[in-house]
Each structure stands twice: as structure tokens, then as C-alpha cells.
PDB file of C-alpha atoms in Angstrom:
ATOM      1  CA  UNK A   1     -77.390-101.653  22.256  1.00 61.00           C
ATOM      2  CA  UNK A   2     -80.833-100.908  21.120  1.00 53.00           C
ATOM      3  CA  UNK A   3     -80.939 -97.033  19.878  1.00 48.00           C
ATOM      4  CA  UNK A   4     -84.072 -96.793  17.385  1.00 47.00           C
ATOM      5  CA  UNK A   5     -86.654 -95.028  19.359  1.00 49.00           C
ATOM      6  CA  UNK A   6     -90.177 -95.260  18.081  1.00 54.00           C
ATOM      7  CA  UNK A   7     -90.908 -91.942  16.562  1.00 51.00           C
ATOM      8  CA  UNK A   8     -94.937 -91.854  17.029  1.00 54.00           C
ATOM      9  CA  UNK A   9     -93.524 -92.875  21.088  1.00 57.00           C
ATOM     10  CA  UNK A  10     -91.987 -89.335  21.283  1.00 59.00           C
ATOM     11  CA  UNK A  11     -94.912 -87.694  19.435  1.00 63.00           C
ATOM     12  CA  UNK A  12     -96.998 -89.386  21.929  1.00 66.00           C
ATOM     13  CA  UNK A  13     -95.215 -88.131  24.604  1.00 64.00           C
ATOM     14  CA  UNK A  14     -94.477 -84.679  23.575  1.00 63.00           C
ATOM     15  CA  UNK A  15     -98.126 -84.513  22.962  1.00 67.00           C
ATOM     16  CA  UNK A  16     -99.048 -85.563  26.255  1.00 69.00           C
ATOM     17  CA  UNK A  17     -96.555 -83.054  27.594  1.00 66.00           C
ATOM     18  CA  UNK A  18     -98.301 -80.154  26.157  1.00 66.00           C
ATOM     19  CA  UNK A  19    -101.575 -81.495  26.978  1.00 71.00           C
ATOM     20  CA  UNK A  20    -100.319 -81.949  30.724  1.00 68.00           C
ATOM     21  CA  UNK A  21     -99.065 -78.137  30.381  1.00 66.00           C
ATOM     22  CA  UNK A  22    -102.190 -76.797  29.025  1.00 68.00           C
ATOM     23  CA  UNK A  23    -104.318 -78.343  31.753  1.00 71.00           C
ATOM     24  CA  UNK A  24    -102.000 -77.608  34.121  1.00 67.00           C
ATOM     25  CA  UNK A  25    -102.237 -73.469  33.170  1.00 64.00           C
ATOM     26  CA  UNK A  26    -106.390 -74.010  33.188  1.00 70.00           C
ATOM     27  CA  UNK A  27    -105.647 -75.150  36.782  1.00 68.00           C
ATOM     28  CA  UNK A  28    -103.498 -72.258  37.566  1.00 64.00           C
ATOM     29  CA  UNK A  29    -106.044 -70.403  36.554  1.00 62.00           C
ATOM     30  CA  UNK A  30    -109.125 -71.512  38.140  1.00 65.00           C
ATOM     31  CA  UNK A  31    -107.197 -71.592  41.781  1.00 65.00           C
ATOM     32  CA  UNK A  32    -105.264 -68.385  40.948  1.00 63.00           C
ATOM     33  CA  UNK A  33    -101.820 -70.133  41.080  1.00 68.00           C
ATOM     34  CA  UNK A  34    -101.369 -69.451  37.538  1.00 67.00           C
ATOM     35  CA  UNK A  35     -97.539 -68.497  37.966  1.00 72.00           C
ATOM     36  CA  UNK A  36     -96.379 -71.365  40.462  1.00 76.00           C
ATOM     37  CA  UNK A  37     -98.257 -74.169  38.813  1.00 77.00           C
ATOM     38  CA  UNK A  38     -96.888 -73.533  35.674  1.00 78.00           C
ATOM     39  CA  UNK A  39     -93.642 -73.032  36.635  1.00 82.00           C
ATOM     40  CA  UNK A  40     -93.890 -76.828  38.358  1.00 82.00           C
ATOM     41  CA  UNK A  41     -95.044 -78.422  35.206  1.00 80.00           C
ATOM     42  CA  UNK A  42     -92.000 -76.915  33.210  1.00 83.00           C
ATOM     43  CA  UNK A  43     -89.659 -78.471  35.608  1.00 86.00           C
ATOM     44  CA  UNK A  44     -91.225 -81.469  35.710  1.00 83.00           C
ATOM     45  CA  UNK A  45     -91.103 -81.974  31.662  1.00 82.00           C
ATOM     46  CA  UNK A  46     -87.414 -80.505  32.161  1.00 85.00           C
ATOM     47  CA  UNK A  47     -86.563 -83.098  34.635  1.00 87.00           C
ATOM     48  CA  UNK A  48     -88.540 -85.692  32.030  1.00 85.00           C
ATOM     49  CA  UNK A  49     -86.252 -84.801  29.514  1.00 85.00           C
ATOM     50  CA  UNK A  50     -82.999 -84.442  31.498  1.00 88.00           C
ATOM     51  CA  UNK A  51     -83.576 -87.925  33.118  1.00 90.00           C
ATOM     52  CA  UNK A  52     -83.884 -89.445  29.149  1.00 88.00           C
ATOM     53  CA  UNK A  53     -80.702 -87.218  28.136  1.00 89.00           C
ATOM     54  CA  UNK A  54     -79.063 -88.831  31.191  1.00 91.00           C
ATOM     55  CA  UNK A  55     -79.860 -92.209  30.334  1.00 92.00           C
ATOM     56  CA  UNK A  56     -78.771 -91.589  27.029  1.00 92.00           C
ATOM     57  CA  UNK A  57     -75.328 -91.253  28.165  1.00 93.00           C
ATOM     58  CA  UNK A  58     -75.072 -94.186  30.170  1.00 94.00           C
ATOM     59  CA  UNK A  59     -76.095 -96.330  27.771  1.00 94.00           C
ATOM     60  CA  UNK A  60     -73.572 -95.252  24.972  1.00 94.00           C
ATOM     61  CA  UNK A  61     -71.141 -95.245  28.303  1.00 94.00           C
ATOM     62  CA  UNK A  62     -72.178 -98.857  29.051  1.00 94.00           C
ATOM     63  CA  UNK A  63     -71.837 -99.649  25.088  1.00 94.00           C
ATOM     64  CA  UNK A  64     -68.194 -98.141  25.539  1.00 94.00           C
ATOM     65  CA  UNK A  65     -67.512-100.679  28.418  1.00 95.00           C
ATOM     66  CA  UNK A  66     -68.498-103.729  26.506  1.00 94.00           C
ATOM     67  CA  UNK A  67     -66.742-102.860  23.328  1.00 94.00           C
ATOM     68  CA  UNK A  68     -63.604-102.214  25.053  1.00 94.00           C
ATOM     69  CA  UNK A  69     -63.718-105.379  27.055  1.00 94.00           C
ATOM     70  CA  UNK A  70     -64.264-107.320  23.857  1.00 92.00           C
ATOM     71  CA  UNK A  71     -61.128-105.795  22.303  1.00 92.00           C
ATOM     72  CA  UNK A  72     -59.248-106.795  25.280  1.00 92.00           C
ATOM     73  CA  UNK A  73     -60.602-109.741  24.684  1.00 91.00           C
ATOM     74  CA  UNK A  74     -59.449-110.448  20.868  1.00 89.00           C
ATOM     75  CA  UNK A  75     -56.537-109.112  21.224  1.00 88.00           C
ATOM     76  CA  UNK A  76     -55.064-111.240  24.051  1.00 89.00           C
ATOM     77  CA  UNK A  77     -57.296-114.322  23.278  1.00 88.00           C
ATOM     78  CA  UNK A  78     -57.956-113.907  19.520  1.00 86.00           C
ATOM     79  CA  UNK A  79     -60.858-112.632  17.560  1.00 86.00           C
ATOM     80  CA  UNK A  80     -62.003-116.617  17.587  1.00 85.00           C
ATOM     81  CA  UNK A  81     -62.066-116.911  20.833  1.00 87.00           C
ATOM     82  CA  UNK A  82     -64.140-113.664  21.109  1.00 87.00           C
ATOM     83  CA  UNK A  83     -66.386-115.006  18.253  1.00 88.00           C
ATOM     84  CA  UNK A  84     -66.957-117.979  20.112  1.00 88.00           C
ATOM     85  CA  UNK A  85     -67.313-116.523  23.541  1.00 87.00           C
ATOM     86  CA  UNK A  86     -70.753-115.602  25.621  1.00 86.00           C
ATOM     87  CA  UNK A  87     -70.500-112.322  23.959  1.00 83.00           C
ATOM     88  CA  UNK A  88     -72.093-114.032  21.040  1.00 85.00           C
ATOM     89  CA  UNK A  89     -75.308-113.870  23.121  1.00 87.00           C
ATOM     90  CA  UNK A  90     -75.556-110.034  23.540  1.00 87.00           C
ATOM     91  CA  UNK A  91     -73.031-108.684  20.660  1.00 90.00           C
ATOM     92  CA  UNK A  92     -71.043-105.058  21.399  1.00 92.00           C
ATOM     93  CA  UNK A  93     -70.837-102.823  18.126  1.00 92.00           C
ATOM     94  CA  UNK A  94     -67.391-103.548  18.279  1.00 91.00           C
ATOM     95  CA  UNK A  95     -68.457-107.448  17.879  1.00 91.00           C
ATOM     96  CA  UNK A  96     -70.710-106.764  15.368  1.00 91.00           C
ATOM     97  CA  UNK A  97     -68.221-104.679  13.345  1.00 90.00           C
ATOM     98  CA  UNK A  98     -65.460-107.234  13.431  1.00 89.00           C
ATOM     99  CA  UNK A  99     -68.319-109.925  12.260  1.00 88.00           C
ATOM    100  CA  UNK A 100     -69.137-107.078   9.645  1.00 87.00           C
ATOM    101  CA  UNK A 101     -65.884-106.572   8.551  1.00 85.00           C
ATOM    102  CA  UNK A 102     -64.520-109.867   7.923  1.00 83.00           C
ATOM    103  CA  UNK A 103     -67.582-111.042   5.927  1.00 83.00           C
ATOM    104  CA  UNK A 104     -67.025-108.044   3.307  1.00 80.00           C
ATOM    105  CA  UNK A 105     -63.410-108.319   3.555  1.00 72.00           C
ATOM    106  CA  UNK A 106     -60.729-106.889   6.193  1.00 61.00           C
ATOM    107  CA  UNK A 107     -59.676-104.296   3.632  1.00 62.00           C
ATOM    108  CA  UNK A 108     -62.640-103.072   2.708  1.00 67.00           C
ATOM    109  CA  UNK A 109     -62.314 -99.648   3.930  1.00 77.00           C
ATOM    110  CA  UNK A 110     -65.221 -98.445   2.242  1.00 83.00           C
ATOM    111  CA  UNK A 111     -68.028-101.605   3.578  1.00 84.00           C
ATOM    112  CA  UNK A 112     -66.819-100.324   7.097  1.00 84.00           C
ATOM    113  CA  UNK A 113     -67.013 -96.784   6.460  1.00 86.00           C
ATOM    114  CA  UNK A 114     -70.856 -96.989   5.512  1.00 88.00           C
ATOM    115  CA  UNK A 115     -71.395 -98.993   8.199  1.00 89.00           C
ATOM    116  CA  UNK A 116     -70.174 -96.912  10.776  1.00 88.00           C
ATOM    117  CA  UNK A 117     -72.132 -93.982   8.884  1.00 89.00           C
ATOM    118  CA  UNK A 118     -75.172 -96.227   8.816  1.00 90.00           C
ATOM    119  CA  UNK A 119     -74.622 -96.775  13.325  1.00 90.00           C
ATOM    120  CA  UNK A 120     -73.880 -93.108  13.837  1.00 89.00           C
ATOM    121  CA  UNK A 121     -77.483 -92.160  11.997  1.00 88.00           C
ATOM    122  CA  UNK A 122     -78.799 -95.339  14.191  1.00 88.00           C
ATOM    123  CA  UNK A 123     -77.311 -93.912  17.153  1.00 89.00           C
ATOM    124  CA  UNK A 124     -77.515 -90.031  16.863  1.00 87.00           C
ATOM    125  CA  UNK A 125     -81.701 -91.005  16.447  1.00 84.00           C
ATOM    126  CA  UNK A 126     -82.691 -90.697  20.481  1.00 84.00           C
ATOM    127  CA  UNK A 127     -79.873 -87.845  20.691  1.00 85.00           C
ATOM    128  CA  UNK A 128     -81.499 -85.829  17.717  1.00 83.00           C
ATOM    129  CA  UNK A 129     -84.994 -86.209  19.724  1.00 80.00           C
ATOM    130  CA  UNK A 130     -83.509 -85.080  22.752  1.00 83.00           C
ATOM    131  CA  UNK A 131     -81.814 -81.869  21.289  1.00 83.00           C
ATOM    132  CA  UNK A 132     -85.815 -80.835  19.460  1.00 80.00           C
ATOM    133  CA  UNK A 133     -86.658 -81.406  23.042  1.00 80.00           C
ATOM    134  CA  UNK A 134     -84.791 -78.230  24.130  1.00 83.00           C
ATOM    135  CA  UNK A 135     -87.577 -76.378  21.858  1.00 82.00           C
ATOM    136  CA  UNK A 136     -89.975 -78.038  23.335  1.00 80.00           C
ATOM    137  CA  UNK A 137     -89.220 -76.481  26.884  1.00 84.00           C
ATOM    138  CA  UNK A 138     -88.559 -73.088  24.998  1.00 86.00           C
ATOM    139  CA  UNK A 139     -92.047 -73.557  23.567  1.00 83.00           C
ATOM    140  CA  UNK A 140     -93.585 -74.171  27.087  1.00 81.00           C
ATOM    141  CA  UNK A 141     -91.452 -71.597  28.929  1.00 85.00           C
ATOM    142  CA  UNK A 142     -93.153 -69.030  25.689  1.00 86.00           C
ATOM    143  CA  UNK A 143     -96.488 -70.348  26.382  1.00 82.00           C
ATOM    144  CA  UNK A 144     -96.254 -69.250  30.349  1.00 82.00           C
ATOM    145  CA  UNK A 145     -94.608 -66.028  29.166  1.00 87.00           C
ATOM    146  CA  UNK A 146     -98.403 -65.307  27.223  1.00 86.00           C
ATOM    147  CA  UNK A 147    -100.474 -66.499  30.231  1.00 81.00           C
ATOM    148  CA  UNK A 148     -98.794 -63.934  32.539  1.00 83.00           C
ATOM    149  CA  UNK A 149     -98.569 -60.682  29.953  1.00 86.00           C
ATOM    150  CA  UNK A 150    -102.412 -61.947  29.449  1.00 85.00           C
ATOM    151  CA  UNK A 151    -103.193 -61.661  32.449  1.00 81.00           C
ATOM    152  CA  UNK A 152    -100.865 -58.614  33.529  1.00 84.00           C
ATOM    153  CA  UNK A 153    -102.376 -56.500  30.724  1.00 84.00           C
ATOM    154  CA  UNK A 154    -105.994 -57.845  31.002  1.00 82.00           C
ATOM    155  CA  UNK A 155    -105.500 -56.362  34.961  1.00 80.00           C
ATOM    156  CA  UNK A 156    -104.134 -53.381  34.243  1.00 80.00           C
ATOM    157  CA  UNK A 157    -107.236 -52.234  31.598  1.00 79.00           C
ATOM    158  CA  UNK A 158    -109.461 -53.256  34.487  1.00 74.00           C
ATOM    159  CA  UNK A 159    -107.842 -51.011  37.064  1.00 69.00           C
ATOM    160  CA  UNK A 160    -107.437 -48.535  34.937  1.00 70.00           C
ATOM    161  CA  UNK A 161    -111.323 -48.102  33.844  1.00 70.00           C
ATOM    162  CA  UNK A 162    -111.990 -47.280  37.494  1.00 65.00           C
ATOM    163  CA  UNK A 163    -109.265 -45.327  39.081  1.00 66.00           C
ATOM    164  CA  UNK A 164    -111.725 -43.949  41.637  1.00 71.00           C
ATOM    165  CA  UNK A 165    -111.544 -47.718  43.831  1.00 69.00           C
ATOM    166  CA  UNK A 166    -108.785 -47.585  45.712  1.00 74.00           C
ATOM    167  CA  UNK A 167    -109.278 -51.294  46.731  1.00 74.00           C
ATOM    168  CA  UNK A 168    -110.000 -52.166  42.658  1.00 72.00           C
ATOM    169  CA  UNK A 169    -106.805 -50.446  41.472  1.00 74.00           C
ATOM    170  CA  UNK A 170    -104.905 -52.206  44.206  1.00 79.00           C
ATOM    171  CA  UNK A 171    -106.421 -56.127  43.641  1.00 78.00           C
ATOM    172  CA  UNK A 172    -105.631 -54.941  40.107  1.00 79.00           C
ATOM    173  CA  UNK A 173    -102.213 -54.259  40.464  1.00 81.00           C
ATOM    174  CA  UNK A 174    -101.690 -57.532  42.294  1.00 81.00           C
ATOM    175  CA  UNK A 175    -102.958 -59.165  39.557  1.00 80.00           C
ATOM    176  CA  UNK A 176    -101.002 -57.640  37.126  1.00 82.00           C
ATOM    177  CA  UNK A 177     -97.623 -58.070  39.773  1.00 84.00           C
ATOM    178  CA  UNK A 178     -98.901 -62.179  39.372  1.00 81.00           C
ATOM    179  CA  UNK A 179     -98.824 -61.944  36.029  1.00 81.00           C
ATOM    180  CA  UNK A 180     -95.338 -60.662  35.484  1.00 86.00           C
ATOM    181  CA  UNK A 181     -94.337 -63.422  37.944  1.00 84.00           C
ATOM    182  CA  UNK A 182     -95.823 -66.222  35.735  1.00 82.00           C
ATOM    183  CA  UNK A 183     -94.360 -64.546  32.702  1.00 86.00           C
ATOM    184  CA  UNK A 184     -91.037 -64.460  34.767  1.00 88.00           C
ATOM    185  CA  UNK A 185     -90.832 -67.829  36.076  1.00 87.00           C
ATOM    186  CA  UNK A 186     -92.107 -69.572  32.956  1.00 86.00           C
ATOM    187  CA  UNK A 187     -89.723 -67.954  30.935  1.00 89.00           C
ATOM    188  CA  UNK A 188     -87.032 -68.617  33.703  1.00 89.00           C
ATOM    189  CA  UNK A 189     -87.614 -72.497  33.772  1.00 88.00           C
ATOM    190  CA  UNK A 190     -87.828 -73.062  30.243  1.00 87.00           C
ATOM    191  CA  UNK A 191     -84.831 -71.249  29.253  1.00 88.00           C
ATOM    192  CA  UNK A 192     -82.824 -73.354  32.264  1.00 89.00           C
ATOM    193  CA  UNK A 193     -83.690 -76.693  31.980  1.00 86.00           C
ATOM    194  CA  UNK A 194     -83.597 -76.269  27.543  1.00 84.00           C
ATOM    195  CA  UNK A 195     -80.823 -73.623  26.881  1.00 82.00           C
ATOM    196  CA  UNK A 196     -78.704 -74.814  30.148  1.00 86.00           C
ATOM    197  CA  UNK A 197     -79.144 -78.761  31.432  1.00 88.00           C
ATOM    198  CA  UNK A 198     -80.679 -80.112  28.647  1.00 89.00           C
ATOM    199  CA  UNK A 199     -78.421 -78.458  25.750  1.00 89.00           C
ATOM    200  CA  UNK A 200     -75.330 -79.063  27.891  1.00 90.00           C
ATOM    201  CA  UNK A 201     -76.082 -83.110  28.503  1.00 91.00           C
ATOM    202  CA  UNK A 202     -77.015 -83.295  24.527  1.00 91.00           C
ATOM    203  CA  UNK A 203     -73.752 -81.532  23.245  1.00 92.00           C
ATOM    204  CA  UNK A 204     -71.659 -84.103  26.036  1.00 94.00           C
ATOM    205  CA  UNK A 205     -73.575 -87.235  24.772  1.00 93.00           C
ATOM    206  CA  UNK A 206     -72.791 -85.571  20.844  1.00 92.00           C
ATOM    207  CA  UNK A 207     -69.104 -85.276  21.529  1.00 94.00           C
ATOM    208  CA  UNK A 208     -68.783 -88.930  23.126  1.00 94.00           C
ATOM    209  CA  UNK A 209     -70.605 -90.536  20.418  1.00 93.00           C
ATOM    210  CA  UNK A 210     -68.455 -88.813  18.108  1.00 93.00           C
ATOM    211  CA  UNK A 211     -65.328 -90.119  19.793  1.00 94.00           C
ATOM    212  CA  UNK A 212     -66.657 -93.397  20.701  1.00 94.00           C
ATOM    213  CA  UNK A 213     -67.481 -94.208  16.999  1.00 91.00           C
ATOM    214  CA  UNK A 214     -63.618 -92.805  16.213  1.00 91.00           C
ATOM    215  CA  UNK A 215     -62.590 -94.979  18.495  1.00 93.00           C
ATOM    216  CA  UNK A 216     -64.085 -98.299  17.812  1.00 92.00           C
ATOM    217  CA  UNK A 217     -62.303 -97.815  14.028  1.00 88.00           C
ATOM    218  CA  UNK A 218     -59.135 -97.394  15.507  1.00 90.00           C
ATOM    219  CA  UNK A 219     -59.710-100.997  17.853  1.00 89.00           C
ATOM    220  CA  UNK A 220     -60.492-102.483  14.533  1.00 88.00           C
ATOM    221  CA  UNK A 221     -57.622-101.601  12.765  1.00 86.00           C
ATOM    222  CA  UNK A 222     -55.713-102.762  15.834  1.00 85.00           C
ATOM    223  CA  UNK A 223     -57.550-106.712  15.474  1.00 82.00           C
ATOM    224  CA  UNK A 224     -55.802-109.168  13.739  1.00 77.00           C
ATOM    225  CA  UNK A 225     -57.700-111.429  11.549  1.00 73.00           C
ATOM    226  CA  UNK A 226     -55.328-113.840  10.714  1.00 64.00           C
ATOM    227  CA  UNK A 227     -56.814-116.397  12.390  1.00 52.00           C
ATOM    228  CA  UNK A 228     -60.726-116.376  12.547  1.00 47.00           C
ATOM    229  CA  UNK A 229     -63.182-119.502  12.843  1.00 46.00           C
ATOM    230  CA  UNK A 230     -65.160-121.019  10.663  1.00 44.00           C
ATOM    231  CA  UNK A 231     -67.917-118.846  12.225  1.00 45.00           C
ATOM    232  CA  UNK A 232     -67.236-115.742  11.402  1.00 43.00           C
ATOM    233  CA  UNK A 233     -67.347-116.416   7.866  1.00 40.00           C
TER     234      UNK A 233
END
């Protein structure tokens, strides 16, 4: 399972995000859909973000799957047989820790210890991104919240210097009611898809890493490596 992410990737494409965002408020803006354009570009990053959380998930699910099956496999076959299976070609963690752990010695708690510290920092990389990713929709749903008090205050000084215009006040006040809606909706999306769907998939994915890497210690103790080929050594 490949779990290193690139950082300067996700800087890329956070940046890109908030470029998107920005162009897509000078948009709103220009064609006076301020609020509702906005509003579609936080859902799409949200939906971005919850499709990578998602995948997340499977993946360590998928990882799961293979590691189990390869336990199944050494203990009814042997951990030679499972060494010299087509697992070989695409290794589980739970092959690579048996490997791992018979090189540096079966009862060397403390050689598998730091290397199941050393895969939970591998693996908790793309989940650590995801969870500053929650900010980042914060962030946006903030920025939106701005746009509209901007605009709602900038509306109401300018109905306000001219009370005498019935029809200035009013295309004032419906400027300043637009404004409040941006600032609402904004704020709305952000805090949904970052404090609700996002957070939620992130603190799943956090508690089944957790128990999948508790888990894969306890299949190890369970192996017997009595019998090992000339291979794993």
C-alpha cells in the first residue's frame, strides 16, 4: 500500500483551490451571483476533499483484506508457503512485517515496535493532510462570510446617504439582503462539509488505522516461525 503523498502535490492543490475560490468570488461579483457561486465552489472543494477522505478509507480497508488473507494463509499453509507465494509480488504490511520480524529476530519486541511506529507515521501522512483540510473549508466558508458583510455593509452606507430615493433605498436593501445570503451560505457550506463530513470520515479512517495497526501485532504474535525458508532470512 503506497501512503506517502507528495507534500508540494497538496500545496499545489490547496493552492489551486483557493485560486479557483478567489476567481470564482470575482465572478460572483461581476454577474451579481456573488452568494450562489460561492457557495458552489465550497461544495465542490468539499466534495474534492470528501471523495480523497473516502478513498482513504478504502484503501487502508483494502490493506485490511490482504493482510488478513495472508494470515489465513500462514497459518494454515505456513509462513513459507506465504513467503513463497504470489503475494511476494505485491507484499501486505502484514507480509512485510513477518519478513521484518524474522530478519531482526522473532523476539525482538522492540525492532517491531519501531516499525509499526515508523508505518503508523507512514500511514497517518494522507490522513493528517486530510484533517488540515477541514481548515481549509473553514478558511473558504470565512472568506465568503467577508464578501457578503462587504457587500451588505458597503449597501447599506449607500442607501443610507440618500434616504430620499425610494427606489435607491430599496435596490440597496436588496443588496445588502444578498449579502447576508452569501455570508450565510458560505459560512453554511464550509462549516458542513469541514466540521461535519469531512471531520467525521477523518476521525473513522483515525480509529481504523488505529485498530488495524493493533491488529496486525496481534496476527503476528499468532504466526509461527518455526519453520521459515531459506528466503526469509
Amino acid at each position: 500500500m503506497k501512503s506517502s503523498a507528495n507534500p508540494f502535490a497538496d500545496i499545489r492543490q490547496w493552492f489551486a483551490m483557493v485560486l479557483g475560490f478567489s476567481l470564482a468570488a470575482c465572478l460572483g461579483i461581476a454577474t451579481g451571483q456573488t452568494g450562489f457561486v460561492m457557495t458552489v465552489e465550497i461544495i465542490a472543494v468539499g466534495l474534492i476533499l470528501l471523495h480523497r477522505a473516502g478513498g482513504y478509507l478504502r484503501k487502508l480497508m483494502d490493506e485490511r483484506r490482504e493482510c488478513y488473507r495472508d494470515f489465513c494463509h500462514a497459518k494454515e499453509k505456513g509462513i513459507k508457503s506465504l513467503w513463497d507465494s504470489a503475494a511476494a509480488a505485491q507484499p501486505s504490511l502484514f507480509f512485510k512485517l513477518t519478513k521484518f520480524a524474522y530478519r531482526n529476530g522473532t523476539g525482538n519486541t522492540e525492532a517491531v515496535s519501531a516499525w509499526l511506529r515508523y508505518r503508523r507515521t507512514e500511514l497517518n501522512g494522507p490522513l493528517y493532510v486530510s484533517r488540515s483540510s477541514c481548515s481549509l473549508l473553514f478558511n473558504l466558508g470565512m472568506i465568503g462570510t467577508v464578501f457578503g458583510l462587504t457587500i451588505t455593509f458597503a449597501a447599506i452606507s449607500s442607501g443610507m446617504s440618500d434616504t430620499s430615493d425610494i427606489v435607491a433605498v430599496t435596490e440597496s436593501l436588496q443588496s445588502a439582503l444578498a449579502g447576508l445570503a452569501t455570508a450565510f451560505m458560505t459560512t453554511l457550506a464550509g462549516a458542513f462539509f469541514g466540521g461535519v463530513l469531512v471531520s467525521r470520515v477523518n476521525l473513522i479512517t483515525g480509529r481504523y488505522l488505529n485498530e488495524f495497526l493493533a491488529i496486525l501485532e496481534l496476527w503476528l504474535r499468532s504466526t509461527d516461525f518455526d519453520n521459515p525458508n531459506e528466503e526469509g532470512k
